Amino acid sequence: GMQSHLQALLSLYKLFCPEQVTITLPGKMKTYFKNSEGPWKAAITAVRQRNQGTSPLSQAVFLGTSQPQSRKRKWNAQLVIPASSTNTNNLEEGREKNRVHLYGTNESLPVEQLRTFPQLLKNIHCLEFPSQMGSVLTNPLLLHYMNCVKDESIYLRLYYWMGQMLQEECTWCVVDNPCEEEFKSFLETIYKAECFLQEGFAACEEFLYKTLPLWDGFCCRSQILSLVSWIPLSSSSDLKSYLYNPLAQLFFTSSIYFKCSVLESLKELLQNWLNCNVIQVDLDLSS
């Protein structure tokens, strides 16, 4: 039968070779082989180091998983769209040729040459996505493409990439990670992309559910509460356990400013739910 661990493995195969996996797999895959005591150990270790002033750990700890220190990433700089893998070697040589056949039906269009919205409309059937999905977040034309073409492989690639980046760079779950400004900029980039798409990312939702119990309510406050406003509607029990309970613990012990910020975020969350529900009703009526 279809076991959950096999589904997680097959989803990785489908990510890189979608033509090899023809069965339908769930869009959201939970974390497997996780250590339930990991979050508490990570939080206790961070507090102990902060109070005792000891030397930082040789390895970073995120939710109980020891990993090498992540490499520095300049998220405050604009992400560069990489050359598509099929045209990397011949990009410069074929630039003039591709310009001539820019609107041809048989020519593929690398994202490096995508400049205007009319180009996107005329080449949407032959667009080549970049090899690094992170560049999509800062490109409005590719975000338009994601909104129009519901390709499962695109969302899966972005899901795995974003989940890994959030895990490696989270400043309150990775011990002795000083790059708070870079992480803030990364979260703001994700939030702007969610506003553009008018929907939240699954990887971001899972990140919030995992890390809100460890959040101090201060680090990246504005960015975290903004991302909370785009959590998709789910069962009331899940929202109570993963969202409301962690926020309530901070709410009753924090300042008036934090209380107002949480209420504003939840108000925007409700507005987003209502807007999405109205759109879905309109689609059902039109169909």
CSV table of C-alpha atoms in Angstrom, one decimal:
chain,number,residue,atom,x,y,z
A,1,GLY,CA,0.0,0.0,0.0
A,2,MET,CA,0.9,3.7,-0.2
A,3,GLN,CA,2.8,4.4,3.0
A,4,SER,CA,3.5,7.9,4.2
A,5,HIS,CA,7.3,7.5,4.1
A,6,LEU,CA,7.2,6.1,0.6
A,7,GLN,CA,5.1,9.1,-0.4
A,8,ALA,CA,7.7,11.5,0.9
A,9,LEU,CA,10.4,9.6,-1.1
A,10,LEU,CA,8.3,9.6,-4.2
A,11,SER,CA,7.6,13.3,-3.9
A,12,LEU,CA,11.4,13.9,-4.2
A,13,TYR,CA,11.6,11.8,-7.4
A,14,LYS,CA,8.6,13.7,-8.8
A,15,LEU,CA,10.3,17.0,-8.0
A,16,PHE,CA,13.3,16.3,-10.2
A,17,CYS,CA,11.7,13.8,-12.7
A,18,PRO,CA,8.0,14.5,-12.8
A,19,GLU,CA,7.6,12.4,-15.9
A,20,GLN,CA,8.8,9.3,-14.0
A,21,VAL,CA,6.1,9.4,-11.3
A,22,THR,CA,2.6,9.3,-12.7
A,23,ILE,CA,0.7,8.8,-9.5
A,24,THR,CA,-1.0,11.6,-7.6
A,25,LEU,CA,0.8,12.7,-4.5
A,26,PRO,CA,-0.4,15.0,-1.7
A,27,GLY,CA,0.9,18.6,-2.0
A,28,LYS,CA,1.9,18.9,1.6
A,29,MET,CA,4.3,16.4,3.1
A,30,LYS,CA,4.9,16.4,6.9
A,31,THR,CA,8.3,16.1,8.5
A,32,TYR,CA,9.4,12.5,9.1
A,33,PHE,CA,11.8,11.0,11.7
A,34,LYS,CA,11.6,14.2,13.8
A,35,ASN,CA,12.7,14.3,17.4
A,36,SER,CA,9.8,15.5,19.6
A,37,GLU,CA,12.2,16.8,22.3
A,38,GLY,CA,14.2,18.8,19.8
A,39,PRO,CA,12.5,22.2,20.2
A,40,TRP,CA,12.9,22.2,24.0
A,41,LYS,CA,16.5,21.1,23.8
A,42,ALA,CA,17.3,23.9,21.3
A,43,ALA,CA,15.5,26.6,23.4
A,44,ILE,CA,17.2,25.5,26.6
A,45,THR,CA,20.6,25.4,25.1
A,46,ALA,CA,20.2,28.9,23.6
A,47,VAL,CA,19.1,30.3,27.0
A,48,ARG,CA,21.9,28.6,28.8
A,49,GLN,CA,24.5,30.0,26.4
A,50,ARG,CA,23.0,33.5,26.6
A,51,ASN,CA,23.0,33.5,30.4
A,52,GLN,CA,26.4,31.8,31.0
A,53,GLY,CA,28.2,33.6,28.1
A,54,THR,CA,29.8,30.4,27.0
A,55,SER,CA,31.4,29.8,23.6
A,56,PRO,CA,28.9,29.1,20.8
A,57,LEU,CA,28.2,25.5,19.9
A,58,SER,CA,30.2,24.0,17.1
A,59,GLN,CA,27.1,22.9,15.4
A,60,ALA,CA,23.8,24.7,14.8
A,61,VAL,CA,20.6,23.2,16.2
A,62,PHE,CA,17.2,23.6,14.6
A,63,LEU,CA,14.3,21.7,16.1
A,64,GLY,CA,16.6,19.1,17.5
A,65,THR,CA,18.5,18.4,14.3
A,66,SER,CA,22.2,19.0,14.4
A,67,GLN,CA,23.5,20.6,11.2
A,68,PRO,CA,26.6,22.4,10.1
A,69,GLN,CA,26.6,26.2,10.3
A,70,SER,CA,24.7,27.5,7.3
A,71,ARG,CA,26.5,29.6,4.8
A,72,LYS,CA,25.9,33.4,4.8
A,73,ARG,CA,23.3,34.5,2.3
A,74,LYS,CA,22.7,38.1,1.4
A,75,TRP,CA,18.9,38.2,1.3
A,76,ASN,CA,18.9,42.0,1.5
A,77,ALA,CA,20.3,42.0,-2.0
A,78,GLN,CA,18.0,41.3,-4.9
A,79,LEU,CA,18.0,37.6,-5.9
A,80,VAL,CA,19.5,37.1,-9.4
A,81,ILE,CA,17.6,35.1,-11.9
A,82,PRO,CA,20.0,32.3,-13.0
A,83,ALA,CA,20.4,31.1,-16.6
A,84,SER,CA,18.1,28.3,-17.4
A,85,SER,CA,19.8,24.9,-17.5
A,86,THR,CA,19.0,24.1,-21.1
A,87,ASN,CA,20.4,27.4,-22.6
A,88,THR,CA,23.3,28.2,-20.2
A,89,ASN,CA,26.1,27.2,-22.6
A,90,ASN,CA,24.6,28.8,-25.7
A,91,LEU,CA,22.9,31.8,-24.2
A,92,GLU,CA,25.2,34.4,-25.5
A,93,GLU,CA,25.6,32.8,-28.9
A,94,GLY,CA,21.9,32.4,-29.4
A,95,ARG,CA,20.8,35.7,-28.0
A,96,GLU,CA,20.2,37.3,-31.5
A,97,LYS,CA,18.5,34.1,-32.8
A,98,ASN,CA,16.2,34.0,-29.8
A,99,ARG,CA,15.4,37.7,-30.2
A,100,VAL,CA,14.3,37.1,-33.8
A,101,HIS,CA,12.1,34.2,-32.8
A,102,LEU,CA,10.9,35.7,-29.5
A,103,TYR,CA,7.3,35.2,-30.3
A,104,GLY,CA,7.6,32.0,-32.2
A,105,THR,CA,5.5,29.1,-31.2
A,106,ASN,CA,8.3,26.5,-31.4
A,107,GLU,CA,11.0,28.4,-29.6
A,108,SER,CA,11.5,28.2,-25.9
A,109,LEU,CA,12.0,31.4,-24.0
A,110,PRO,CA,14.6,31.5,-21.2
A,111,VAL,CA,13.5,33.7,-18.3
A,112,GLU,CA,16.6,35.9,-18.8
A,113,GLN,CA,14.9,37.3,-21.8
A,114,LEU,CA,11.5,37.9,-20.2
A,115,ARG,CA,11.1,41.6,-19.9
A,116,THR,CA,7.4,42.6,-20.4
A,117,PHE,CA,3.9,41.3,-19.6
A,118,PRO,CA,3.1,40.9,-23.4
A,119,GLN,CA,6.1,38.7,-23.7
A,120,LEU,CA,4.8,36.5,-20.9
A,121,LEU,CA,1.4,36.2,-22.6
A,122,LYS,CA,2.8,35.3,-26.0
A,123,ASN,CA,5.3,32.8,-24.6
A,124,ILE,CA,3.5,31.3,-21.7
A,125,HIS,CA,3.3,28.0,-23.4
A,126,CYS,CA,7.1,27.7,-23.9
A,127,LEU,CA,8.5,29.5,-20.9
A,128,GLU,CA,11.6,27.9,-19.3
A,129,PHE,CA,11.7,28.3,-15.5
A,130,PRO,CA,15.0,29.1,-13.8
A,131,SER,CA,17.0,26.3,-12.2
A,132,GLN,CA,16.9,28.1,-8.8
A,133,MET,CA,13.3,28.6,-7.7
A,134,GLY,CA,14.2,31.3,-5.2
A,135,SER,CA,14.6,33.8,-8.0
A,136,VAL,CA,10.8,33.5,-8.7
A,137,LEU,CA,10.0,35.4,-5.5
A,138,THR,CA,11.5,38.7,-6.8
A,139,ASN,CA,10.2,38.4,-10.4
A,140,PRO,CA,6.6,39.7,-10.8
A,141,LEU,CA,6.3,38.2,-14.3
A,142,LEU,CA,7.2,34.7,-13.0
A,143,LEU,CA,4.8,35.2,-10.1
A,144,HIS,CA,2.1,36.0,-12.7
A,145,TYR,CA,3.0,32.7,-14.5
A,146,MET,CA,2.7,30.8,-11.2
A,147,ASN,CA,-0.8,32.3,-10.7
A,148,CYS,CA,-1.9,31.3,-14.2
A,149,VAL,CA,-0.3,27.9,-14.7
A,150,LYS,CA,-1.0,25.6,-11.8
A,151,ASP,CA,2.0,23.3,-12.3
A,152,GLU,CA,2.5,21.0,-9.3
A,153,SER,CA,6.2,20.6,-9.9
A,154,ILE,CA,6.8,24.4,-9.7
A,155,TYR,CA,5.1,24.6,-6.3
A,156,LEU,CA,6.9,21.5,-5.0
A,157,ARG,CA,10.3,22.9,-6.0
A,158,LEU,CA,9.5,26.2,-4.3
A,159,TYR,CA,8.1,24.3,-1.3
A,160,TYR,CA,11.3,22.3,-0.7
A,161,TRP,CA,13.6,25.2,-1.4
A,162,MET,CA,11.8,27.7,0.8
A,163,GLY,CA,11.4,25.2,3.7
A,164,GLN,CA,15.1,24.5,3.7
A,165,MET,CA,16.0,28.2,3.7
A,166,LEU,CA,13.6,29.0,6.5
A,167,GLN,CA,15.0,26.2,8.6
A,168,GLU,CA,18.6,27.1,8.1
A,169,GLU,CA,18.3,30.9,8.6
A,170,CYS,CA,15.7,31.1,11.4
A,171,THR,CA,17.4,33.4,14.0
A,172,TRP,CA,15.7,32.1,17.1
A,173,CYS,CA,15.9,28.4,16.3
A,174,VAL,CA,19.5,28.2,15.0
A,175,VAL,CA,21.9,28.7,17.9
A,176,ASP,CA,24.1,31.8,17.7
A,177,ASN,CA,22.8,33.1,14.4
A,178,PRO,CA,23.5,36.8,14.2
A,179,CYS,CA,22.1,37.5,10.8
A,180,GLU,CA,18.7,38.9,11.9
A,181,GLU,CA,18.6,41.7,9.3
A,182,GLU,CA,19.2,39.3,6.4
A,183,PHE,CA,16.5,36.9,7.8
A,184,LYS,CA,14.1,39.9,8.1
A,185,SER,CA,14.7,40.8,4.5
A,186,PHE,CA,14.1,37.2,3.4
A,187,LEU,CA,10.8,37.1,5.3
A,188,GLU,CA,9.7,40.4,3.8
A,189,THR,CA,10.4,39.0,0.3
A,190,ILE,CA,8.2,36.0,1.0
A,191,TYR,CA,5.5,38.2,2.4
A,192,LYS,CA,5.5,40.5,-0.7
A,193,ALA,CA,5.3,37.4,-2.9
A,194,GLU,CA,2.3,36.1,-0.9
A,195,CYS,CA,0.5,39.5,-1.2
A,196,PHE,CA,1.2,39.4,-5.0
A,197,LEU,CA,-0.2,35.8,-5.3
A,198,GLN,CA,-3.0,36.5,-2.8
A,199,GLU,CA,-2.2,33.2,-1.0
A,200,GLY,CA,0.2,31.8,1.5
A,201,PHE,CA,3.0,29.3,0.8
A,202,ALA,CA,2.7,25.9,2.3
A,203,ALA,CA,6.4,25.9,3.4
A,204,CYS,CA,5.9,29.2,5.2
A,205,GLU,CA,2.8,27.8,7.0
A,206,GLU,CA,4.7,24.8,8.2
A,207,PHE,CA,7.6,27.0,9.3
A,208,LEU,CA,5.3,29.2,11.4
A,209,TYR,CA,3.6,26.2,13.1
A,210,LYS,CA,7.0,24.7,14.0
A,211,THR,CA,8.6,27.9,15.3
A,212,LEU,CA,5.9,29.9,16.9
A,213,PRO,CA,6.2,27.9,20.2
A,214,LEU,CA,9.9,28.9,20.3
A,215,TRP,CA,9.4,32.5,19.3
A,216,ASP,CA,10.0,35.3,21.8
A,217,GLY,CA,7.6,37.7,20.3
A,218,PHE,CA,10.3,40.2,19.6
A,219,CYS,CA,12.7,38.9,16.9
A,220,CYS,CA,11.4,39.8,13.4
A,221,ARG,CA,8.0,40.7,15.0
A,222,SER,CA,6.6,42.7,12.1
A,223,GLN,CA,7.6,40.1,9.5
A,224,ILE,CA,6.3,37.1,11.5
A,225,LEU,CA,2.9,38.7,12.2
A,226,SER,CA,2.6,39.7,8.5
A,227,LEU,CA,3.2,36.1,7.5
A,228,VAL,CA,0.6,34.9,10.0
A,229,SER,CA,-2.0,36.9,8.1
A,230,TRP,CA,-1.6,34.6,5.1
A,231,ILE,CA,-2.0,31.2,6.8
A,232,PRO,CA,-4.6,29.3,4.8
A,233,LEU,CA,-7.9,28.3,6.4
A,234,SER,CA,-7.7,24.9,8.1
A,235,SER,CA,-9.5,23.0,10.9
A,236,SER,CA,-10.2,24.9,14.1
A,237,SER,CA,-8.3,22.3,16.1
A,238,ASP,CA,-5.1,22.8,14.1
A,239,LEU,CA,-5.4,26.6,14.3
A,240,LYS,CA,-5.9,26.4,18.0
A,241,SER,CA,-3.0,24.1,18.7
A,242,TYR,CA,-0.4,25.6,16.2
A,243,LEU,CA,-1.4,29.2,16.0
A,244,TYR,CA,-3.7,30.5,18.8
A,245,ASN,CA,-2.1,28.8,21.7
A,246,PRO,CA,1.5,30.0,21.0
A,247,LEU,CA,0.3,33.5,20.3
A,248,ALA,CA,-1.9,33.5,23.5
A,249,GLN,CA,1.1,32.7,25.7
A,250,LEU,CA,2.9,35.7,24.3
A,251,PHE,CA,-0.2,37.9,24.2
A,252,PHE,CA,-1.0,37.7,27.9
A,253,THR,CA,2.6,38.5,29.0
A,254,SER,CA,3.5,41.2,26.5
A,255,SER,CA,3.1,44.9,26.0
A,256,ILE,CA,0.0,46.7,24.7
A,257,TYR,CA,1.9,47.3,21.4
A,258,PHE,CA,2.4,43.6,20.9
A,259,LYS,CA,-1.3,42.9,21.8
A,260,CYS,CA,-2.4,45.4,19.2
A,261,SER,CA,0.0,44.0,16.6
A,262,VAL,CA,-1.4,40.5,17.1
A,263,LEU,CA,-5.0,41.6,16.9
A,264,GLU,CA,-4.2,43.5,13.7
A,265,SER,CA,-2.5,40.4,12.2
A,266,LEU,CA,-5.5,38.2,13.1
A,267,LYS,CA,-7.9,40.8,11.6
A,268,GLU,CA,-5.9,40.7,8.3
A,269,LEU,CA,-6.0,36.9,8.5
A,270,LEU,CA,-9.8,37.0,8.7
A,271,GLN,CA,-10.0,39.4,5.8
A,272,ASN,CA,-7.8,37.2,3.6
A,273,TRP,CA,-10.0,34.2,4.5
A,274,LEU,CA,-13.1,36.1,3.5
A,275,ASN,CA,-11.6,37.3,0.3
A,276,CYS,CA,-10.5,33.9,-0.7
A,277,ASN,CA,-13.9,32.4,0.2
A,278,VAL,CA,-15.7,35.0,-1.9
A,279,ILE,CA,-13.4,34.3,-4.9
A,280,GLN,CA,-14.1,30.6,-4.6
A,281,VAL,CA,-17.8,31.1,-4.4
A,282,ASP,CA,-17.7,33.3,-7.5
A,283,LEU,CA,-15.8,30.6,-9.3
A,284,ASP,CA,-18.3,27.9,-8.3
A,285,LEU,CA,-21.2,30.0,-9.4
A,286,SER,CA,-19.6,30.8,-12.8
A,287,SER,CA,-18.8,27.1,-13.4
